Coordinates of C-alpha atoms and ligand atoms in Angstrom, one line a residue:
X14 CA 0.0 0.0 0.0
X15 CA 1.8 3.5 -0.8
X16 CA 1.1 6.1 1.5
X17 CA -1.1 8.8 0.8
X18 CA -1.0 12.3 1.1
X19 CA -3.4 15.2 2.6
X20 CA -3.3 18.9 2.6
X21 CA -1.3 19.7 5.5
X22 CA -1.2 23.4 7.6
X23 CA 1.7 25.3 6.9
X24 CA 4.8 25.6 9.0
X25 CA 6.0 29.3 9.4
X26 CA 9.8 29.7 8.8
X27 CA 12.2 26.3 9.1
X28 CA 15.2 25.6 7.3
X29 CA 15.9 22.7 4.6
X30 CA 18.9 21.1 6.1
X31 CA 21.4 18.6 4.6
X32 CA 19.7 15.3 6.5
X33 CA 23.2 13.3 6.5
X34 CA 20.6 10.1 7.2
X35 CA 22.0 8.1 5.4
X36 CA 25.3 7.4 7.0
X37 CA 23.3 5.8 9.3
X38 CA 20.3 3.7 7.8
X39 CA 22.2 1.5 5.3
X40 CA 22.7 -1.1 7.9
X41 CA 19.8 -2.8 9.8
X42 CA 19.0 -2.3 13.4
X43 CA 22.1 -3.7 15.4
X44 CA 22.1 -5.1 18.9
X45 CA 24.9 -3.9 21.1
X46 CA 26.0 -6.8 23.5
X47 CA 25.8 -7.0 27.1
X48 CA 28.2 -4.7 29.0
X49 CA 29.8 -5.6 31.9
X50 CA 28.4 -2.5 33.7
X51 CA 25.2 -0.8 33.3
X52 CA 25.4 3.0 34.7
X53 CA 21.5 3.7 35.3
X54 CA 21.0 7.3 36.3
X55 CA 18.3 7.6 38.3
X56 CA 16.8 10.9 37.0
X57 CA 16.2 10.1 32.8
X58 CA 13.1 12.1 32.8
X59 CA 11.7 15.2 33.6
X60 CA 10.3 15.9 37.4
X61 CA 12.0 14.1 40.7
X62 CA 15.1 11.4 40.1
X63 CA 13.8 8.3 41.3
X64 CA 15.0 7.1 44.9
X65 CA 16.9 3.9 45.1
X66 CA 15.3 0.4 46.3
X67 CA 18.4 -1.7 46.0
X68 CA 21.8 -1.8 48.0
X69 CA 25.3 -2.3 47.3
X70 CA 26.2 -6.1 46.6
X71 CA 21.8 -7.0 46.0
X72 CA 21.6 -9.1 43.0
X73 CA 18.9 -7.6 40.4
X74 CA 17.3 -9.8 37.3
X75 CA 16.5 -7.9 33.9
X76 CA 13.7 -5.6 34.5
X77 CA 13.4 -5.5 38.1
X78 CA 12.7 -2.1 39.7
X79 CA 15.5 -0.7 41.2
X80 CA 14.0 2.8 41.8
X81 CA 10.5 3.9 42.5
X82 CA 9.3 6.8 41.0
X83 CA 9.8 10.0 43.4
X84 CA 7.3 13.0 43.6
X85 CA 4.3 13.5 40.9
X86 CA 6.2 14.0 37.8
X87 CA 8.6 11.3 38.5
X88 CA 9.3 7.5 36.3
X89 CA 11.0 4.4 37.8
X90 CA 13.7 2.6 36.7
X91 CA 14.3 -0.8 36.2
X92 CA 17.3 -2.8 35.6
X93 CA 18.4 -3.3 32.0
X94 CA 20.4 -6.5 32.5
X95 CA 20.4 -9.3 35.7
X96 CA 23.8 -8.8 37.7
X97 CA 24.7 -7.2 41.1
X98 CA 24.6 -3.7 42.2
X99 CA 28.6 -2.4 43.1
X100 CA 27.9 1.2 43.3
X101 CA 25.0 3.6 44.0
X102 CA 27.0 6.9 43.0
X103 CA 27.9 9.5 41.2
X104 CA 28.7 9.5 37.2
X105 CA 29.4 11.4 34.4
X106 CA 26.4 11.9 32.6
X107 CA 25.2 14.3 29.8
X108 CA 22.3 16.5 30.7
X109 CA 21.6 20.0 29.8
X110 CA 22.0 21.2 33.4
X111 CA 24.6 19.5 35.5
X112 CA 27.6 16.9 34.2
X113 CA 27.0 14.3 36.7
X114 CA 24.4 12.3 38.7
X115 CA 23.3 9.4 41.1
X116 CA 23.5 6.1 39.0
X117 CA 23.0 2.4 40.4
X118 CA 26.2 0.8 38.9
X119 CA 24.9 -2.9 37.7
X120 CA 27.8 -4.9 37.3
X121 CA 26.2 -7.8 34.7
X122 CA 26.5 -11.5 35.3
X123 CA 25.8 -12.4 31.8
X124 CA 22.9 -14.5 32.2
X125 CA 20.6 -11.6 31.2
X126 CA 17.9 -13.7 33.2
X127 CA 14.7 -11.6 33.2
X128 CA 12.3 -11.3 36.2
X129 CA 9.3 -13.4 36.3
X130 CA 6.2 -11.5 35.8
X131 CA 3.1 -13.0 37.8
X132 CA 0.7 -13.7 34.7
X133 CA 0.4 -13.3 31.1
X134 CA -0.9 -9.1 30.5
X135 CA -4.8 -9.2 29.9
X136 CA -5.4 -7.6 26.5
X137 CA -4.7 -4.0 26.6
X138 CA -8.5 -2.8 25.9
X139 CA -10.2 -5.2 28.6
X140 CA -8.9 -2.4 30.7
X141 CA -10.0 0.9 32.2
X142 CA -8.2 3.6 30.4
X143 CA -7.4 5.2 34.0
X144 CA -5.6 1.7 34.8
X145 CA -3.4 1.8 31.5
X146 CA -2.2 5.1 32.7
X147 CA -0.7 3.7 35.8
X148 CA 0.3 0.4 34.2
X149 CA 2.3 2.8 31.8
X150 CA 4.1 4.8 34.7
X151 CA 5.0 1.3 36.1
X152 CA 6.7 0.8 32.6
X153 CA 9.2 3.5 33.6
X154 CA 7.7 5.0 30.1
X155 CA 8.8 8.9 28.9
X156 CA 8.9 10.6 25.6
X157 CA 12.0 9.2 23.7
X158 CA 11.6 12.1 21.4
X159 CA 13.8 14.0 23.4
X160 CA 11.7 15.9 26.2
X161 CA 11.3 12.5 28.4
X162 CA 8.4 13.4 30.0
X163 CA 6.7 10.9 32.0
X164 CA 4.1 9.5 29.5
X165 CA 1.7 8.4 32.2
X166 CA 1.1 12.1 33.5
X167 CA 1.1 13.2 30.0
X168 CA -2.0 11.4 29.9
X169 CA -3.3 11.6 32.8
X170 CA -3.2 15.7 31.9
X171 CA -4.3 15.3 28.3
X172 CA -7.7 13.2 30.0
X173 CA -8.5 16.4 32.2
X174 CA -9.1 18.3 28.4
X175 CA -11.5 17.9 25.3
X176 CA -8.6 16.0 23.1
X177 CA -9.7 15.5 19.5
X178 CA -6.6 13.9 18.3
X179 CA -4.0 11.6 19.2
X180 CA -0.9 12.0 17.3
X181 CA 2.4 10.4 16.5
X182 CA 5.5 12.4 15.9
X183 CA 7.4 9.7 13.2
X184 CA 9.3 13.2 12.0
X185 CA 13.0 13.4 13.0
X186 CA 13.7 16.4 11.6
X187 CA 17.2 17.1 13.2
X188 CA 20.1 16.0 10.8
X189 CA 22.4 12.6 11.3
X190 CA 19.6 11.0 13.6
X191 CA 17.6 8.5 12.0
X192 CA 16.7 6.0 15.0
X193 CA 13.1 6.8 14.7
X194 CA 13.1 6.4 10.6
X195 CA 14.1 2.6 11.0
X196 CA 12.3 2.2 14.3
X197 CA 9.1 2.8 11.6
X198 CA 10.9 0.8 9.0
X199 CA 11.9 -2.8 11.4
X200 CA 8.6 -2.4 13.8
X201 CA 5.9 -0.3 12.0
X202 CA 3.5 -3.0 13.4
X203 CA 4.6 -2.6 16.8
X204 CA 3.8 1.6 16.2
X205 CA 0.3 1.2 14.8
X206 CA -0.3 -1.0 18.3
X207 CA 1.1 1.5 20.4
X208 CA -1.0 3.7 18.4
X209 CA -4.0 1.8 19.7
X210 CA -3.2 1.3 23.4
X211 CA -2.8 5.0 23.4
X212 CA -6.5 5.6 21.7
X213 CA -7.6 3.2 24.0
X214 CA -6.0 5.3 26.9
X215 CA -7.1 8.3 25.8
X216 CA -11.0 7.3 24.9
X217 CA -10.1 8.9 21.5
X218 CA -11.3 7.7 18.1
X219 CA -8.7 9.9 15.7
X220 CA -5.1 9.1 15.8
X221 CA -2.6 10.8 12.7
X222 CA 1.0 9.5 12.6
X223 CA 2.9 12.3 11.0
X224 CA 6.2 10.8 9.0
X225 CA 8.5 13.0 6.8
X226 CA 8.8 12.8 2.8
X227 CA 12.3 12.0 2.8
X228 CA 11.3 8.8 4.7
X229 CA 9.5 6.2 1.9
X230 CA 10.6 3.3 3.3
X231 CA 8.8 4.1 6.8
X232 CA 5.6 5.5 5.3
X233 CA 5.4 2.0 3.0
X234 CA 6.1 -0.4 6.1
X235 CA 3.6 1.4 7.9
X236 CA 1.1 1.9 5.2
X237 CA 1.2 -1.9 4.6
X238 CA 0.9 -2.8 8.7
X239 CA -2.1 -0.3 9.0
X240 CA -3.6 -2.1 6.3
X241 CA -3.2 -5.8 7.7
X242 CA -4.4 -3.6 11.1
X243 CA -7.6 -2.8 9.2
X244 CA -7.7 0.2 11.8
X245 CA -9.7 3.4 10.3
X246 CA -9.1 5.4 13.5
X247 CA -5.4 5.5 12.4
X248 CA -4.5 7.6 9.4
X249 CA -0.6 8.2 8.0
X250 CA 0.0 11.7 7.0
X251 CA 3.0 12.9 5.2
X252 CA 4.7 16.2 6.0
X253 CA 7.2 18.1 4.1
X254 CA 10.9 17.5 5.2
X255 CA 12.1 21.1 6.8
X256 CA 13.5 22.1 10.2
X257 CA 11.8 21.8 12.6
X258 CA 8.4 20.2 11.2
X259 CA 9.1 17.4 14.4
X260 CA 8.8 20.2 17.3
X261 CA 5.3 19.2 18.9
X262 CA 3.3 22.3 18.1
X263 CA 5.1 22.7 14.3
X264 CA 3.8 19.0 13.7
X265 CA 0.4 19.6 15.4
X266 CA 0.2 22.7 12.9
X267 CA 1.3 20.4 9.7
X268 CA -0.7 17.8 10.5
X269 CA -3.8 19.7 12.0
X270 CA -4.1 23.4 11.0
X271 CA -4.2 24.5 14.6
X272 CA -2.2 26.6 16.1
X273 CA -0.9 25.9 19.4
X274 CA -1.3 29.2 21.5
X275 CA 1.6 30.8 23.4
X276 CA 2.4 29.5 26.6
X277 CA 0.5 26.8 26.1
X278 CA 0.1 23.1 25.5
X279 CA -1.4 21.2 22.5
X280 CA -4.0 19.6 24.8
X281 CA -5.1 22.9 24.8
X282 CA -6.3 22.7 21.2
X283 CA -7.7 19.5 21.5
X284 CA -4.1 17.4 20.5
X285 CA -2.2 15.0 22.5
X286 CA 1.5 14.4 21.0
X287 CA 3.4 11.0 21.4
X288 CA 6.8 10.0 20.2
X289 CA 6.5 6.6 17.6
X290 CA 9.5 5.2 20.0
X291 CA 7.3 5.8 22.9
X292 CA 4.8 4.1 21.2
X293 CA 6.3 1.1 20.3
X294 CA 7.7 1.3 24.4
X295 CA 4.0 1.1 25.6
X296 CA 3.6 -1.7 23.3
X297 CA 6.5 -3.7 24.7
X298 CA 5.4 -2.9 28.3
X299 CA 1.3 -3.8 27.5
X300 CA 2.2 -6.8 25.2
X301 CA 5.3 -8.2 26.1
X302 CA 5.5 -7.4 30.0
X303 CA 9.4 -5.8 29.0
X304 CA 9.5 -2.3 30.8
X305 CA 11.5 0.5 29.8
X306 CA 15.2 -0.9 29.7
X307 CA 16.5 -0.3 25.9
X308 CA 16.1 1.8 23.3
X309 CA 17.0 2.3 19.4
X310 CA 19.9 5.1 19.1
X311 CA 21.7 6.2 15.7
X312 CA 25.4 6.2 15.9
X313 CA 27.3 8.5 13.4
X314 CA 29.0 11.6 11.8
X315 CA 32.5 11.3 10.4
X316 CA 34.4 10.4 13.1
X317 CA 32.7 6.9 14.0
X318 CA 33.8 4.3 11.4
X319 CA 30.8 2.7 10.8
X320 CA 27.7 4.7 11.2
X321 CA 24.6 2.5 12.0
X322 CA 21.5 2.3 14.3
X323 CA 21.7 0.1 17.6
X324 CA 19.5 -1.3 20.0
X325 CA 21.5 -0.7 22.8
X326 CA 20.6 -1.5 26.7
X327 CA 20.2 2.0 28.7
X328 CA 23.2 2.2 31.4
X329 CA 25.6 1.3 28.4
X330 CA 28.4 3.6 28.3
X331 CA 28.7 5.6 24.6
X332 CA 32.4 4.3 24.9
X333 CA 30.8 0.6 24.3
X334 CA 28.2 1.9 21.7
X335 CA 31.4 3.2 19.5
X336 CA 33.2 -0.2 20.1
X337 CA 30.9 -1.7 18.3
X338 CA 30.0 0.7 15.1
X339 CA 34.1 0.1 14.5
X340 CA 35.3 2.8 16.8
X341 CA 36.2 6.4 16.4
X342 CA 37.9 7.8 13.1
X343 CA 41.1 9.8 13.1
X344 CA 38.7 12.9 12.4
X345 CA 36.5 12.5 15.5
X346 CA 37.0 16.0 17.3
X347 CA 33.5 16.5 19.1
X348 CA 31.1 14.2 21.2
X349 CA 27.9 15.3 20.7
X350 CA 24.8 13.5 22.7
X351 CA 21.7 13.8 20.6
X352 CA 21.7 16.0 17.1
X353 CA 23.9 19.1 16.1
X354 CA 21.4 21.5 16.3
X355 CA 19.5 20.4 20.2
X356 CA 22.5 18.0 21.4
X357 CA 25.1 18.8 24.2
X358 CA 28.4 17.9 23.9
X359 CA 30.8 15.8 26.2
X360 CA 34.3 15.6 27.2
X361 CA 33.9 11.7 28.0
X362 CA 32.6 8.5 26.8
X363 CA 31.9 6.8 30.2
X364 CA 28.7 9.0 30.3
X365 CA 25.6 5.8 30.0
X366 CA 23.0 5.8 27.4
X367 CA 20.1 6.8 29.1
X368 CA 16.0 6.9 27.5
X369 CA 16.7 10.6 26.1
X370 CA 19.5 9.5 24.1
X371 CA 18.6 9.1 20.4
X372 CA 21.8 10.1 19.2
X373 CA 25.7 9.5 19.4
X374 CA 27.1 11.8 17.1
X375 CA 31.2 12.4 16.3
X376 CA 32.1 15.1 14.5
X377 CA 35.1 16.6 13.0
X378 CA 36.6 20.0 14.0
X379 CA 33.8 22.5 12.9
X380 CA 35.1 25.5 10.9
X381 CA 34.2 28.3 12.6
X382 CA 31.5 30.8 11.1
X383 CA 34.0 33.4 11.9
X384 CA 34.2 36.3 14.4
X385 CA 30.8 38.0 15.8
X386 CA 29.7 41.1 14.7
X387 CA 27.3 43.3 15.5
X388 CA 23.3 42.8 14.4
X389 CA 22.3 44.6 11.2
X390 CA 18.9 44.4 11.6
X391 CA 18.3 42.4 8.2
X392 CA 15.2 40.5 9.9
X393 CA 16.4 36.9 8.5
X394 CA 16.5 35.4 11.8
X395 CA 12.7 36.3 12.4
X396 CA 12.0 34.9 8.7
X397 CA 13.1 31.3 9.8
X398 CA 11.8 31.2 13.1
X399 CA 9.1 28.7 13.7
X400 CA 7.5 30.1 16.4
X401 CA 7.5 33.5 14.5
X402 CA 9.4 35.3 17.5
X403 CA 12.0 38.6 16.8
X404 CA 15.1 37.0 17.5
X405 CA 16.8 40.2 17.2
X406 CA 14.6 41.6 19.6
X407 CA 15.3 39.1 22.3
X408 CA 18.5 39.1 21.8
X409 CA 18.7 42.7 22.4
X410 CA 16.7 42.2 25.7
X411 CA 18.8 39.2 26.6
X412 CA 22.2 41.4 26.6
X413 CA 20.2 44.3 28.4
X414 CA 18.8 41.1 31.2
X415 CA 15.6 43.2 30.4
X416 CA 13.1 40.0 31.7
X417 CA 9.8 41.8 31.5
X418 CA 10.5 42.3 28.0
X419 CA 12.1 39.3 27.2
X420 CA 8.8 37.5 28.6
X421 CA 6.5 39.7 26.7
X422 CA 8.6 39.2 23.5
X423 CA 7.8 35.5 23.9
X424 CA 11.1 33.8 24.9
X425 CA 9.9 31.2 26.7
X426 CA 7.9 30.0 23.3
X427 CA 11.5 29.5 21.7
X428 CA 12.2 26.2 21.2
X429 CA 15.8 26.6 20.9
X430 CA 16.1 24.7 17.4
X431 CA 18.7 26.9 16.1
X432 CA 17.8 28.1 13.1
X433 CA 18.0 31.8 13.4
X434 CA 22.1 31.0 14.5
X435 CA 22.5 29.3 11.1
X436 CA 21.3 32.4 9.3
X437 CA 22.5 35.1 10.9
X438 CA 25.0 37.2 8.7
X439 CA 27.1 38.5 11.9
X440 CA 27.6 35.1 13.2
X441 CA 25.7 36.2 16.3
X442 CA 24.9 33.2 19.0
X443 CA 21.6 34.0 19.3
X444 CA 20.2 30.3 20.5
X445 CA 22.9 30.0 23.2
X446 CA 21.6 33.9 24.7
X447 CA 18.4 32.7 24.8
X448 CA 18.9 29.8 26.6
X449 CA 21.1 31.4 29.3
X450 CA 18.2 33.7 29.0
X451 CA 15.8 31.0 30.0
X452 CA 18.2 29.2 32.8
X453 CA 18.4 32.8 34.3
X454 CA 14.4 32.7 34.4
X455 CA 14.2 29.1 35.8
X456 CA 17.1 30.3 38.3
X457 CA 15.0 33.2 39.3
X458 CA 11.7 30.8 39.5
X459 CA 13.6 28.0 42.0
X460 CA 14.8 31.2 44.2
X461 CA 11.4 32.4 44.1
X462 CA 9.9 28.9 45.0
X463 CA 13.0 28.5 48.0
X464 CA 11.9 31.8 49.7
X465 CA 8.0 30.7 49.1
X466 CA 8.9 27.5 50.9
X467 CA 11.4 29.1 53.3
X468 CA 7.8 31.8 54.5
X469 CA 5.4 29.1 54.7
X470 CA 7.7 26.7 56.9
X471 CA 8.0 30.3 59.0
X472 CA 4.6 30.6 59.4
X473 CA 4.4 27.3 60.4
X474 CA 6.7 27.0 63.3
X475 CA 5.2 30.1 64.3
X476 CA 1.6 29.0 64.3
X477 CA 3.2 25.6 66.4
X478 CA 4.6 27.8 69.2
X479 CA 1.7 29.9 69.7
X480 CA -0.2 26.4 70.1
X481 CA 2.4 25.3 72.1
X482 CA 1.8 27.7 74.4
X483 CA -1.6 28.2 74.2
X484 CA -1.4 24.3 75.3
X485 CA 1.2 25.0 78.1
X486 CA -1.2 28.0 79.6
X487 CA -4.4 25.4 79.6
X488 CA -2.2 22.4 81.2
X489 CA -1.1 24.9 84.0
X490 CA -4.5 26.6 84.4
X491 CA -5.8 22.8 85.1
X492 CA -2.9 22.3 87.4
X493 CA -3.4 24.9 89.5
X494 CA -7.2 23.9 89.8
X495 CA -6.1 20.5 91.2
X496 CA -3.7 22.0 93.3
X497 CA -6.8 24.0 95.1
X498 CA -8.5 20.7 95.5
X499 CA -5.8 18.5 96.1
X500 CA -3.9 21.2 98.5
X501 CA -0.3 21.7 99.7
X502 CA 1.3 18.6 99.3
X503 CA 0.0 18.8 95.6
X504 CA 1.4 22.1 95.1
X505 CA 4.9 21.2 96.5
X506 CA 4.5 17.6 94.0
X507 CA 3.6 20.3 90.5
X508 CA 6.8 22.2 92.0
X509 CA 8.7 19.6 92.2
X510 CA 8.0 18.3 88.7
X511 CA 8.1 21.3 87.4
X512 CA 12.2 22.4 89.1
X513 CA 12.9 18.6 87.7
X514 CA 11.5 20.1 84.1
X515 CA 13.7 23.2 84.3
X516 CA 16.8 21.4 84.8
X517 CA 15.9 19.2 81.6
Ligands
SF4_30 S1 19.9 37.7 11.4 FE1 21.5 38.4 12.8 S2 22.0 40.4 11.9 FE2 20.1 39.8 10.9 S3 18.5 40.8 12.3 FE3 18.8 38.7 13.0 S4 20.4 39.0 14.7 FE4 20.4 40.8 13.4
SF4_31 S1 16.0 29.3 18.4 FE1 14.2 30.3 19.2 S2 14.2 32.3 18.3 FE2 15.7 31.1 17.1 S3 14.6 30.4 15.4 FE3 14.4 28.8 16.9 S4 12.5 29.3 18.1 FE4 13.0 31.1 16.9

């Protein structure tokens, strides 16, 4: 069945970028072997990092929990391998803010031997949608599009709202990374089931999976398993290939025509957005009783030898990914975790593959765009912007700290996907101001939150001590009226206690 097309809404701005897929999608899906340790950080999600249930020398079996979710936006984690915990410490790891982080250090036996789950899963629709949602948190399920929000609260939030449509984001629109693309070529069948659990969840009736042009082979495998699915509540759509058609509201626009207001949510126009690798998680979870313990990442740029996708268990170090796609080249220069436009780079290889990770790229030296020069007001940055922000503008109010401006000129809408750097005639790094821009805000909002905290736990104690002694007043006032009915020898026994008290 060939995939067909639809008139799509129109995405403001982008830029068409040299993919560089291929490098990395000649090859089928490879499984990286066992490691001898497995380096689970207990934060890979958005919200609380997940507290510990295991000790030091406890031995674990593959997909037992070793950490229980932690605060309501939190996601367990479960062991990716059976071995023996060595270490509960902390690791180099790649994250936007911070360069280490608590991990459970699994050292692996070898054996791989899973944990027995008590019964075979009931089929996914015999069940309240409600109970799905909490089956899913026990999953240890988050977006692996990047954002790694817990999917489970995602829906629980999206259920609170009139949702129209459930959609798929099978768009990986950031150059090199292509784990997605043959996720949707090797297991289309597994998306369109996720797709279903995730209608069922969600009591919806509409669900569009939204795939790139440049991707045929995708959009045929999944053409063909939607028609052996015989599913009408699913429906493919095809957007155009441009940067950044795979940012949540840009795809809800393409595929929808709505427009996802600022400062807010898709939910809020009737959308729920899901990753296809998220999907085809819940599936392996529902189905196959496997929790969240592995997932597909690309491997590539010039300076790996032999660029390929993996399946790769998460605690593996990147250092054992690149063993096994030949090791590095004599060009590698720069470690880059995730793509070159919304990746961070490292100075290691120890740091573990973790759910967010859907890329390990190596790049030569980049030439440098040259030195930066001063803004000439030629409005191409606000011509590519997605979100149709004045980059200029910010970045004006970002050198000036001017935060009541740079909130009203919409910063915190900026999705930071770059493209206004890579047209800027003066070379200006616009992206990187706004998002030390943005950390200052989030700075400013945790102080905020501390001294809120701090004046309520104030006004607390106080409210304790004037009960306290309010208390105190009523025991001695009843005291004192036994004492006139019991008489002296009671007095001198309260006096006594009470001498004993003051020495205390
Ligand atoms: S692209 Fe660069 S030079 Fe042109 S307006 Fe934007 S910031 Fe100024
Ligand atoms: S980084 Fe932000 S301001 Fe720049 S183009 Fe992207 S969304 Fe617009």
């Amino acid at each position: 069945m060939s995939a067909p097309t639809y008139d799509l809404g129109k995405l403001h701005g982008g830029l068409r970028l040299d993919g560089k897929k291929s490098q990395s999608t000649a090859e089928p899906i490879h499984t990286i072997p066992i490691p001898s340790q497995l380096i689970q950080p207990l934060a890979q999600h958005v919200g609380d990092p997940a507290h510990p249930i295991v000790g030091i020398g406890e031995r674990v079996l593959k997909g037992q929990l070793i950490a229980e979710q932690e605060g309501s936006l939190g996601a367990p984690v479960h062991a990716s391998s059976s071995g023996r915990i060595v270490a509960i410490e902390a690791w180099p790891i790649s994250r936007r803010f911070g360069d280490t982080a608590p991990c459970v250090v699994i050292e692996t036996d070898g054996e791989d031997r899973p944990i027995e789950r008590a019964e075979t899963p009931p089929p996914f629709d015999t069940l309240p949608p409600d109970f799905l949602a909490d089956k899913i948190l026990q999953g240890g399920i988050v977006g692996l599009g990047g954002a790694v929000f817990p999917t489970s609260q995602k829906l629980i939030q999206a259920n609170t709202c009139e949702l129209d449509y459930l959609i798929l984001n099978g768009v990986e629109c950031e150059p090199y990374i292509s784990c997605d693309d043959v996720l949707m070529r090797e297991r289309a069948h597994e998306v369109i089931s996720g797709a279903q659990v995730l209608l069922h969840a969600l009591s919806l009736e509409v669900c569009y999976i939204g795939v790139e042009s440049d991707k045929p082979e995708a959009l045929h495998n999944l053409a063909d398993a939607l028609g052996e699915a015989d599913d009408a509540r699913i429906i493919l759509k095809q957007v155009p290939t441009i940067y950044p058609s795979g940012g949540e509201d840009q795809l809800v626009q393409l595929v929808t025509n709505r427009e996802v207001p600022s400062g807010g949510l898709p939910t809020d126009i009737g959308c729920l957005v899901q990753n296809v690798g998220t999907a085809v998680a819940i599936y392996d979870w529902i189905h196959d009783n496997e929790p969240l313990i592995s997932r597909i990442t690309t491997i590539t740029g010039d300076g790996i030898a032999t660029p390929m996708n993996v399946k790769v268990r998460l605690g593996t170090t990147v250092a054992d990914v690149v063993n096994v796609a030949g090791g590095y080249t004599d060009k590698a220069r720069q470690l880059i975790i995730g793509g070159p436009m919304t990746g961070k780079s490292v100075t290691t290889d120890r740091v573990p593959v973790v759910k967010a990770t859907n890329c390990i790229l190596v790049l030569s030296e980049t030439p440098s765009p040259g030195p930066e020069l001063s803004c000439i007001r030629c409005g191409d940055c606000a011509a590519v912007c997605p979100v149709q922000l004045l980059p200029q503008q910010l970045f004006w109010y970002a050198c000036a700290d001017d935060e009541k401006h740079l909130r009203s000129y919409g910063l915190t809408d900026c999705i930071e996907c770059g493209c206004c750097d890579l047209v800027c005639p003066s070379h200006i790094p616009l992206t990187a101001d706004f998002r030390k821009a943005k950390g200052r805000f989030r700075e400013l909002a945790d102080e905020k939150a501390r001294a809120e905290r701090a004046r309520r736990r104030f006004e607390a104690r106080n409210e304790r001590k004037v009960l306290e002694e309010q208390h105190r007043l009523h025991e001695l006032a009843e005291q004192k009226e036994k004492a006139k009915l019991a008489g002296p020898a009671a007095i001198a026994e309260i006096l006594k206690r009470k001498r004993g008290r003051d020495k205390d």
